[in-house]
Amino acid sequence: MFILGFAGCIGALRENTFLLKFFSVFLGIIFFLELTAGVLAFVFKDWIKDQLYFFINNNIRAYRDDIDLQNLIDFTQEYWQCCGAFQADDWNLNIYFNCTDSNASRERCGVPFSCCTKDPAEDVINTQCGYDARQKPEVDQQIVIYTKGCVPQFEKWLQENLTIVAGIFIGIALLQIFGICLAQNLVSDIEAVRASW
């Protein structure tokens, strides 16, 4: 991005047609790559959903291994009010939260605090609210933790905000096309002036 911006800026200031053409071509390539990615995402949405599920489950396995990853998962689960990839039982993949008899962890059959439903009256986050949450019947689980997975919640969020997301992508695309047109217009003006010498 720095090189592309530098080429466009210096090309315009110094009236360098090579840099302006470089800017136009690479901005066009980026535009078509974005367009291709959008079409492929629409066509292969089931594959993307599977990859998202695989990605979340891998991150669930490594939840306690990386503090940054842990914070990202906690933020995601709190923001979308979800737990696990498709359900709270996805936390069985984590060695600390799985429900096997060999698991001696205090967090056994639990979920992270970010899966817990929030009580507006509480000022301090109860980080132990998810302990033993998955041992309860499913009706009781819904009172204590979010039972919907993050993949369905992300799909729901995307459908509810589709016009905003589409508007952002269209706005970026129009800016790129506008940049290409301006650069090409400047190149043709520079070449017209040079031809008149």
PDB file of C-alpha atoms in Angstrom:
ATOM      1  CA  MET A   1       0.000   0.000   0.000  1.00  0.00           C
ATOM      2  CA  PHE A   2       2.887   2.348   0.797  1.00  0.00           C
ATOM      3  CA  ILE A   3       4.576   1.648  -2.542  1.00  0.00           C
ATOM      4  CA  LEU A   4       1.297   2.067  -4.414  1.00  0.00           C
ATOM      5  CA  GLY A   5       0.489   5.341  -2.639  1.00  0.00           C
ATOM      6  CA  PHE A   6       4.061   6.573  -3.109  1.00  0.00           C
ATOM      7  CA  ALA A   7       3.948   5.792  -6.849  1.00  0.00           C
ATOM      8  CA  GLY A   8       0.644   7.626  -7.278  1.00  0.00           C
ATOM      9  CA  CYS A   9       1.710  10.662  -5.269  1.00  0.00           C
ATOM     10  CA  ILE A  10       5.187  11.084  -6.762  1.00  0.00           C
ATOM     11  CA  GLY A  11       3.886  10.251 -10.238  1.00  0.00           C
ATOM     12  CA  ALA A  12       1.308  13.048  -9.974  1.00  0.00           C
ATOM     13  CA  LEU A  13       3.702  15.587  -8.424  1.00  0.00           C
ATOM     14  CA  ARG A  14       6.572  14.932 -10.835  1.00  0.00           C
ATOM     15  CA  GLU A  15       4.279  14.170 -13.794  1.00  0.00           C
ATOM     16  CA  ASN A  16       6.011  10.824 -14.203  1.00  0.00           C
ATOM     17  CA  THR A  17       3.886   8.713 -16.566  1.00  0.00           C
ATOM     18  CA  PHE A  18       5.660   5.474 -15.645  1.00  0.00           C
ATOM     19  CA  LEU A  19       4.738   5.831 -11.955  1.00  0.00           C
ATOM     20  CA  LEU A  20       1.188   6.880 -12.834  1.00  0.00           C
ATOM     21  CA  LYS A  21       0.749   3.856 -15.123  1.00  0.00           C
ATOM     22  CA  PHE A  22       2.233   1.625 -12.396  1.00  0.00           C
ATOM     23  CA  PHE A  23      -0.285   3.114  -9.951  1.00  0.00           C
ATOM     24  CA  SER A  24      -3.211   2.574 -12.340  1.00  0.00           C
ATOM     25  CA  VAL A  25      -2.282  -0.997 -13.249  1.00  0.00           C
ATOM     26  CA  PHE A  26      -1.758  -2.169  -9.696  1.00  0.00           C
ATOM     27  CA  LEU A  27      -4.861  -0.386  -8.434  1.00  0.00           C
ATOM     28  CA  GLY A  28      -6.769  -2.142 -11.229  1.00  0.00           C
ATOM     29  CA  ILE A  29      -5.262  -5.500 -10.242  1.00  0.00           C
ATOM     30  CA  ILE A  30      -6.269  -4.936  -6.610  1.00  0.00           C
ATOM     31  CA  PHE A  31      -9.787  -3.981  -7.737  1.00  0.00           C
ATOM     32  CA  PHE A  32     -10.201  -7.142  -9.819  1.00  0.00           C
ATOM     33  CA  LEU A  33      -8.765  -9.304  -7.022  1.00  0.00           C
ATOM     34  CA  GLU A  34     -11.305  -7.817  -4.605  1.00  0.00           C
ATOM     35  CA  LEU A  35     -14.086  -8.360  -7.140  1.00  0.00           C
ATOM     36  CA  THR A  36     -12.979 -11.965  -7.680  1.00  0.00           C
ATOM     37  CA  ALA A  37     -12.786 -12.584  -3.935  1.00  0.00           C
ATOM     38  CA  GLY A  38     -16.322 -11.231  -3.498  1.00  0.00           C
ATOM     39  CA  VAL A  39     -17.722 -13.451  -6.263  1.00  0.00           C
ATOM     40  CA  LEU A  40     -15.859 -16.519  -4.946  1.00  0.00           C
ATOM     41  CA  ALA A  41     -17.068 -15.804  -1.403  1.00  0.00           C
ATOM     42  CA  PHE A  42     -20.648 -15.730  -2.657  1.00  0.00           C
ATOM     43  CA  VAL A  43     -20.267 -18.887  -4.763  1.00  0.00           C
ATOM     44  CA  PHE A  44     -18.337 -20.900  -2.163  1.00  0.00           C
ATOM     45  CA  LYS A  45     -20.128 -19.643   0.965  1.00  0.00           C
ATOM     46  CA  ASP A  46     -20.549 -23.188   2.338  1.00  0.00           C
ATOM     47  CA  TRP A  47     -16.802 -23.804   2.010  1.00  0.00           C
ATOM     48  CA  ILE A  48     -16.105 -20.492   3.778  1.00  0.00           C
ATOM     49  CA  LYS A  49     -18.536 -21.480   6.537  1.00  0.00           C
ATOM     50  CA  ASP A  50     -16.676 -24.793   6.969  1.00  0.00           C
ATOM     51  CA  GLN A  51     -13.329 -22.991   7.060  1.00  0.00           C
ATOM     52  CA  LEU A  52     -14.655 -20.539   9.651  1.00  0.00           C
ATOM     53  CA  TYR A  53     -15.899 -23.468  11.752  1.00  0.00           C
ATOM     54  CA  PHE A  54     -12.486 -25.180  11.408  1.00  0.00           C
ATOM     55  CA  PHE A  55     -10.675 -21.927  12.302  1.00  0.00           C
ATOM     56  CA  ILE A  56     -12.786 -21.315  15.414  1.00  0.00           C
ATOM     57  CA  ASN A  57     -12.404 -24.907  16.606  1.00  0.00           C
ATOM     58  CA  ASN A  58      -8.618 -24.737  16.202  1.00  0.00           C
ATOM     59  CA  ASN A  59      -8.608 -21.538  18.227  1.00  0.00           C
ATOM     60  CA  ILE A  60     -10.795 -23.148  20.888  1.00  0.00           C
ATOM     61  CA  ARG A  61      -8.160 -25.881  21.241  1.00  0.00           C
ATOM     62  CA  ALA A  62      -5.474 -23.238  21.862  1.00  0.00           C
ATOM     63  CA  TYR A  63      -7.621 -20.945  24.048  1.00  0.00           C
ATOM     64  CA  ARG A  64      -5.346 -20.929  27.113  1.00  0.00           C
ATOM     65  CA  ASP A  65      -2.092 -21.094  25.098  1.00  0.00           C
ATOM     66  CA  ASP A  66      -2.100 -17.524  23.760  1.00  0.00           C
ATOM     67  CA  ILE A  67      -3.432 -14.532  25.709  1.00  0.00           C
ATOM     68  CA  ASP A  68      -4.089 -12.504  22.541  1.00  0.00           C
ATOM     69  CA  LEU A  69      -6.088 -15.355  21.028  1.00  0.00           C
ATOM     70  CA  GLN A  70      -7.954 -15.744  24.316  1.00  0.00           C
ATOM     71  CA  ASN A  71      -8.869 -12.034  24.286  1.00  0.00           C
ATOM     72  CA  LEU A  72     -10.015 -12.271  20.648  1.00  0.00           C
ATOM     73  CA  ILE A  73     -12.272 -15.257  21.385  1.00  0.00           C
ATOM     74  CA  ASP A  74     -13.652 -13.573  24.499  1.00  0.00           C
ATOM     75  CA  PHE A  75     -14.395 -10.366  22.579  1.00  0.00           C
ATOM     76  CA  THR A  76     -16.091 -12.312  19.763  1.00  0.00           C
ATOM     77  CA  GLN A  77     -18.249 -14.357  22.117  1.00  0.00           C
ATOM     78  CA  GLU A  78     -19.282 -11.313  24.131  1.00  0.00           C
ATOM     79  CA  TYR A  79     -19.987  -9.142  21.063  1.00  0.00           C
ATOM     80  CA  TRP A  80     -22.075 -11.724  19.194  1.00  0.00           C
ATOM     81  CA  GLN A  81     -23.465 -13.311  22.379  1.00  0.00           C
ATOM     82  CA  CYS A  82     -22.369 -16.777  21.300  1.00  0.00           C
ATOM     83  CA  CYS A  83     -20.432 -19.740  22.632  1.00  0.00           C
ATOM     84  CA  GLY A  84     -18.245 -22.073  20.569  1.00  0.00           C
ATOM     85  CA  ALA A  85     -18.367 -22.460  16.801  1.00  0.00           C
ATOM     86  CA  PHE A  86     -21.861 -23.994  16.508  1.00  0.00           C
ATOM     87  CA  GLN A  87     -22.727 -24.712  20.145  1.00  0.00           C
ATOM     88  CA  ALA A  88     -21.316 -24.547  23.655  1.00  0.00           C
ATOM     89  CA  ASP A  89     -20.276 -28.218  23.499  1.00  0.00           C
ATOM     90  CA  ASP A  90     -17.539 -27.221  21.039  1.00  0.00           C
ATOM     91  CA  TRP A  91     -15.531 -26.351  24.154  1.00  0.00           C
ATOM     92  CA  ASN A  92     -15.000 -30.114  24.617  1.00  0.00           C
ATOM     93  CA  LEU A  93     -12.116 -29.635  22.173  1.00  0.00           C
ATOM     94  CA  ASN A  94     -10.184 -27.679  24.795  1.00  0.00           C
ATOM     95  CA  ILE A  95      -8.211 -29.728  27.334  1.00  0.00           C
ATOM     96  CA  TYR A  96      -9.309 -27.514  30.229  1.00  0.00           C
ATOM     97  CA  PHE A  97     -13.028 -27.402  29.416  1.00  0.00           C
ATOM     98  CA  ASN A  98     -13.717 -30.927  28.106  1.00  0.00           C
ATOM     99  CA  CYS A  99     -16.089 -33.198  30.020  1.00  0.00           C
ATOM    100  CA  THR A 100     -13.980 -36.358  30.096  1.00  0.00           C
ATOM    101  CA  ASP A 101     -13.503 -38.153  33.407  1.00  0.00           C
ATOM    102  CA  SER A 102      -9.729 -37.840  33.062  1.00  0.00           C
ATOM    103  CA  ASN A 103      -9.943 -34.027  33.084  1.00  0.00           C
ATOM    104  CA  ALA A 104      -9.029 -32.845  36.586  1.00  0.00           C
ATOM    105  CA  SER A 105      -9.353 -29.136  35.751  1.00  0.00           C
ATOM    106  CA  ARG A 106     -11.743 -27.011  37.794  1.00  0.00           C
ATOM    107  CA  GLU A 107     -13.071 -25.716  34.463  1.00  0.00           C
ATOM    108  CA  ARG A 108     -14.194 -29.226  33.461  1.00  0.00           C
ATOM    109  CA  CYS A 109     -17.564 -29.172  31.625  1.00  0.00           C
ATOM    110  CA  GLY A 110     -17.491 -25.396  31.729  1.00  0.00           C
ATOM    111  CA  VAL A 111     -17.088 -22.539  29.304  1.00  0.00           C
ATOM    112  CA  PRO A 112     -15.096 -19.281  29.418  1.00  0.00           C
ATOM    113  CA  PHE A 113     -16.710 -16.326  31.183  1.00  0.00           C
ATOM    114  CA  SER A 114     -17.323 -14.689  27.793  1.00  0.00           C
ATOM    115  CA  CYS A 115     -20.016 -17.321  27.116  1.00  0.00           C
ATOM    116  CA  CYS A 116     -22.000 -16.262  30.175  1.00  0.00           C
ATOM    117  CA  THR A 117     -25.126 -14.162  29.892  1.00  0.00           C
ATOM    118  CA  LYS A 118     -24.546 -10.769  31.448  1.00  0.00           C
ATOM    119  CA  ASP A 119     -26.424  -9.529  34.474  1.00  0.00           C
ATOM    120  CA  PRO A 120     -26.891  -5.753  34.080  1.00  0.00           C
ATOM    121  CA  ALA A 121     -26.843  -5.351  37.863  1.00  0.00           C
ATOM    122  CA  GLU A 122     -23.284  -6.715  38.122  1.00  0.00           C
ATOM    123  CA  ASP A 123     -20.477  -4.195  37.806  1.00  0.00           C
ATOM    124  CA  VAL A 124     -17.681  -6.761  38.126  1.00  0.00           C
ATOM    125  CA  ILE A 125     -17.369  -9.633  35.655  1.00  0.00           C
ATOM    126  CA  ASN A 126     -17.740 -13.026  37.293  1.00  0.00           C
ATOM    127  CA  THR A 127     -14.931 -14.995  35.624  1.00  0.00           C
ATOM    128  CA  GLN A 128     -16.157 -18.241  37.212  1.00  0.00           C
ATOM    129  CA  CYS A 129     -19.722 -18.018  35.898  1.00  0.00           C
ATOM    130  CA  GLY A 130     -19.070 -20.687  33.265  1.00  0.00           C
ATOM    131  CA  TYR A 131     -17.867 -23.373  35.685  1.00  0.00           C
ATOM    132  CA  ASP A 132     -19.887 -26.614  35.323  1.00  0.00           C
ATOM    133  CA  ALA A 133     -22.322 -24.818  32.994  1.00  0.00           C
ATOM    134  CA  ARG A 134     -22.491 -27.676  30.477  1.00  0.00           C
ATOM    135  CA  GLN A 135     -23.350 -30.252  33.153  1.00  0.00           C
ATOM    136  CA  LYS A 136     -26.752 -28.617  33.599  1.00  0.00           C
ATOM    137  CA  PRO A 137     -29.790 -29.534  31.459  1.00  0.00           C
ATOM    138  CA  GLU A 138     -30.056 -27.505  28.248  1.00  0.00           C
ATOM    139  CA  VAL A 139     -33.013 -25.487  29.554  1.00  0.00           C
ATOM    140  CA  ASP A 140     -30.939 -24.363  32.547  1.00  0.00           C
ATOM    141  CA  GLN A 141     -27.893 -23.717  30.345  1.00  0.00           C
ATOM    142  CA  GLN A 142     -29.788 -21.057  28.392  1.00  0.00           C
ATOM    143  CA  ILE A 143     -30.234 -19.045  31.579  1.00  0.00           C
ATOM    144  CA  VAL A 144     -26.526 -19.084  32.455  1.00  0.00           C
ATOM    145  CA  ILE A 145     -24.680 -19.159  29.095  1.00  0.00           C
ATOM    146  CA  TYR A 146     -25.203 -18.348  25.436  1.00  0.00           C
ATOM    147  CA  THR A 147     -26.085 -21.583  23.653  1.00  0.00           C
ATOM    148  CA  LYS A 148     -25.924 -20.309  20.073  1.00  0.00           C
ATOM    149  CA  GLY A 149     -22.667 -20.773  18.192  1.00  0.00           C
ATOM    150  CA  CYS A 150     -20.549 -17.962  16.789  1.00  0.00           C
ATOM    151  CA  VAL A 151     -20.774 -19.095  13.149  1.00  0.00           C
ATOM    152  CA  PRO A 152     -24.604 -18.815  13.043  1.00  0.00           C
ATOM    153  CA  GLN A 153     -24.447 -15.536  14.985  1.00  0.00           C
ATOM    154  CA  PHE A 154     -21.901 -14.156  12.476  1.00  0.00           C
ATOM    155  CA  GLU A 155     -24.193 -15.188   9.594  1.00  0.00           C
ATOM    156  CA  LYS A 156     -27.123 -13.477  11.319  1.00  0.00           C
ATOM    157  CA  TRP A 157     -25.065 -10.314  11.888  1.00  0.00           C
ATOM    158  CA  LEU A 158     -23.935 -10.322   8.255  1.00  0.00           C
ATOM    159  CA  GLN A 159     -27.514 -10.655   6.988  1.00  0.00           C
ATOM    160  CA  GLU A 160     -28.734  -7.864   9.288  1.00  0.00           C
ATOM    161  CA  ASN A 161     -25.890  -5.542   8.201  1.00  0.00           C
ATOM    162  CA  LEU A 162     -25.649  -6.600   4.562  1.00  0.00           C
ATOM    163  CA  THR A 163     -26.491  -3.159   3.189  1.00  0.00           C
ATOM    164  CA  ILE A 164     -23.799  -1.514   5.329  1.00  0.00           C
ATOM    165  CA  VAL A 165     -21.166  -4.121   4.376  1.00  0.00           C
ATOM    166  CA  ALA A 166     -22.129  -3.911   0.689  1.00  0.00           C
ATOM    167  CA  GLY A 167     -22.088  -0.104   0.858  1.00  0.00           C
ATOM    168  CA  ILE A 168     -18.574  -0.109   2.301  1.00  0.00           C
ATOM    169  CA  PHE A 169     -17.306  -2.457  -0.416  1.00  0.00           C
ATOM    170  CA  ILE A 170     -19.007  -0.452  -3.180  1.00  0.00           C
ATOM    171  CA  GLY A 171     -17.575   2.785  -1.749  1.00  0.00           C
ATOM    172  CA  ILE A 172     -14.055   1.347  -1.721  1.00  0.00           C
ATOM    173  CA  ALA A 173     -14.510   0.050  -5.274  1.00  0.00           C
ATOM    174  CA  LEU A 174     -15.723   3.448  -6.508  1.00  0.00           C
ATOM    175  CA  LEU A 175     -12.733   5.171  -4.889  1.00  0.00           C
ATOM    176  CA  GLN A 176     -10.389   2.750  -6.627  1.00  0.00           C
ATOM    177  CA  ILE A 177     -12.078   3.266 -10.008  1.00  0.00           C
ATOM    178  CA  PHE A 178     -11.984   7.032  -9.443  1.00  0.00           C
ATOM    179  CA  GLY A 179      -8.238   6.824  -8.662  1.00  0.00           C
ATOM    180  CA  ILE A 180      -7.598   4.794 -11.818  1.00  0.00           C
ATOM    181  CA  CYS A 181      -9.567   7.277 -13.941  1.00  0.00           C
ATOM    182  CA  LEU A 182      -7.763  10.294 -12.480  1.00  0.00           C
ATOM    183  CA  ALA A 183      -4.356   8.705 -12.995  1.00  0.00           C
ATOM    184  CA  GLN A 184      -5.167   7.763 -16.594  1.00  0.00           C
ATOM    185  CA  ASN A 185      -6.549  11.254 -17.254  1.00  0.00           C
ATOM    186  CA  LEU A 186      -3.348  12.807 -15.924  1.00  0.00           C
ATOM    187  CA  VAL A 187      -1.237  10.429 -18.063  1.00  0.00           C
ATOM    188  CA  SER A 188      -3.147  11.377 -21.197  1.00  0.00           C
ATOM    189  CA  ASP A 189      -2.808  15.108 -20.386  1.00  0.00           C
ATOM    190  CA  ILE A 190       0.944  14.749 -19.810  1.00  0.00           C
ATOM    191  CA  GLU A 191       1.354  12.813 -23.068  1.00  0.00           C
ATOM    192  CA  ALA A 192      -0.729  15.394 -24.962  1.00  0.00           C
ATOM    193  CA  VAL A 193       1.476  18.238 -23.643  1.00  0.00           C
ATOM    194  CA  ARG A 194       4.655  16.297 -24.546  1.00  0.00           C
ATOM    195  CA  ALA A 195       3.326  15.599 -28.040  1.00  0.00           C
ATOM    196  CA  SER A 196       2.794  19.327 -28.624  1.00  0.00           C
ATOM    197  CA  TRP A 197       6.460  20.175 -27.935  1.00  0.00           C
TER     198      TRP A 197
END
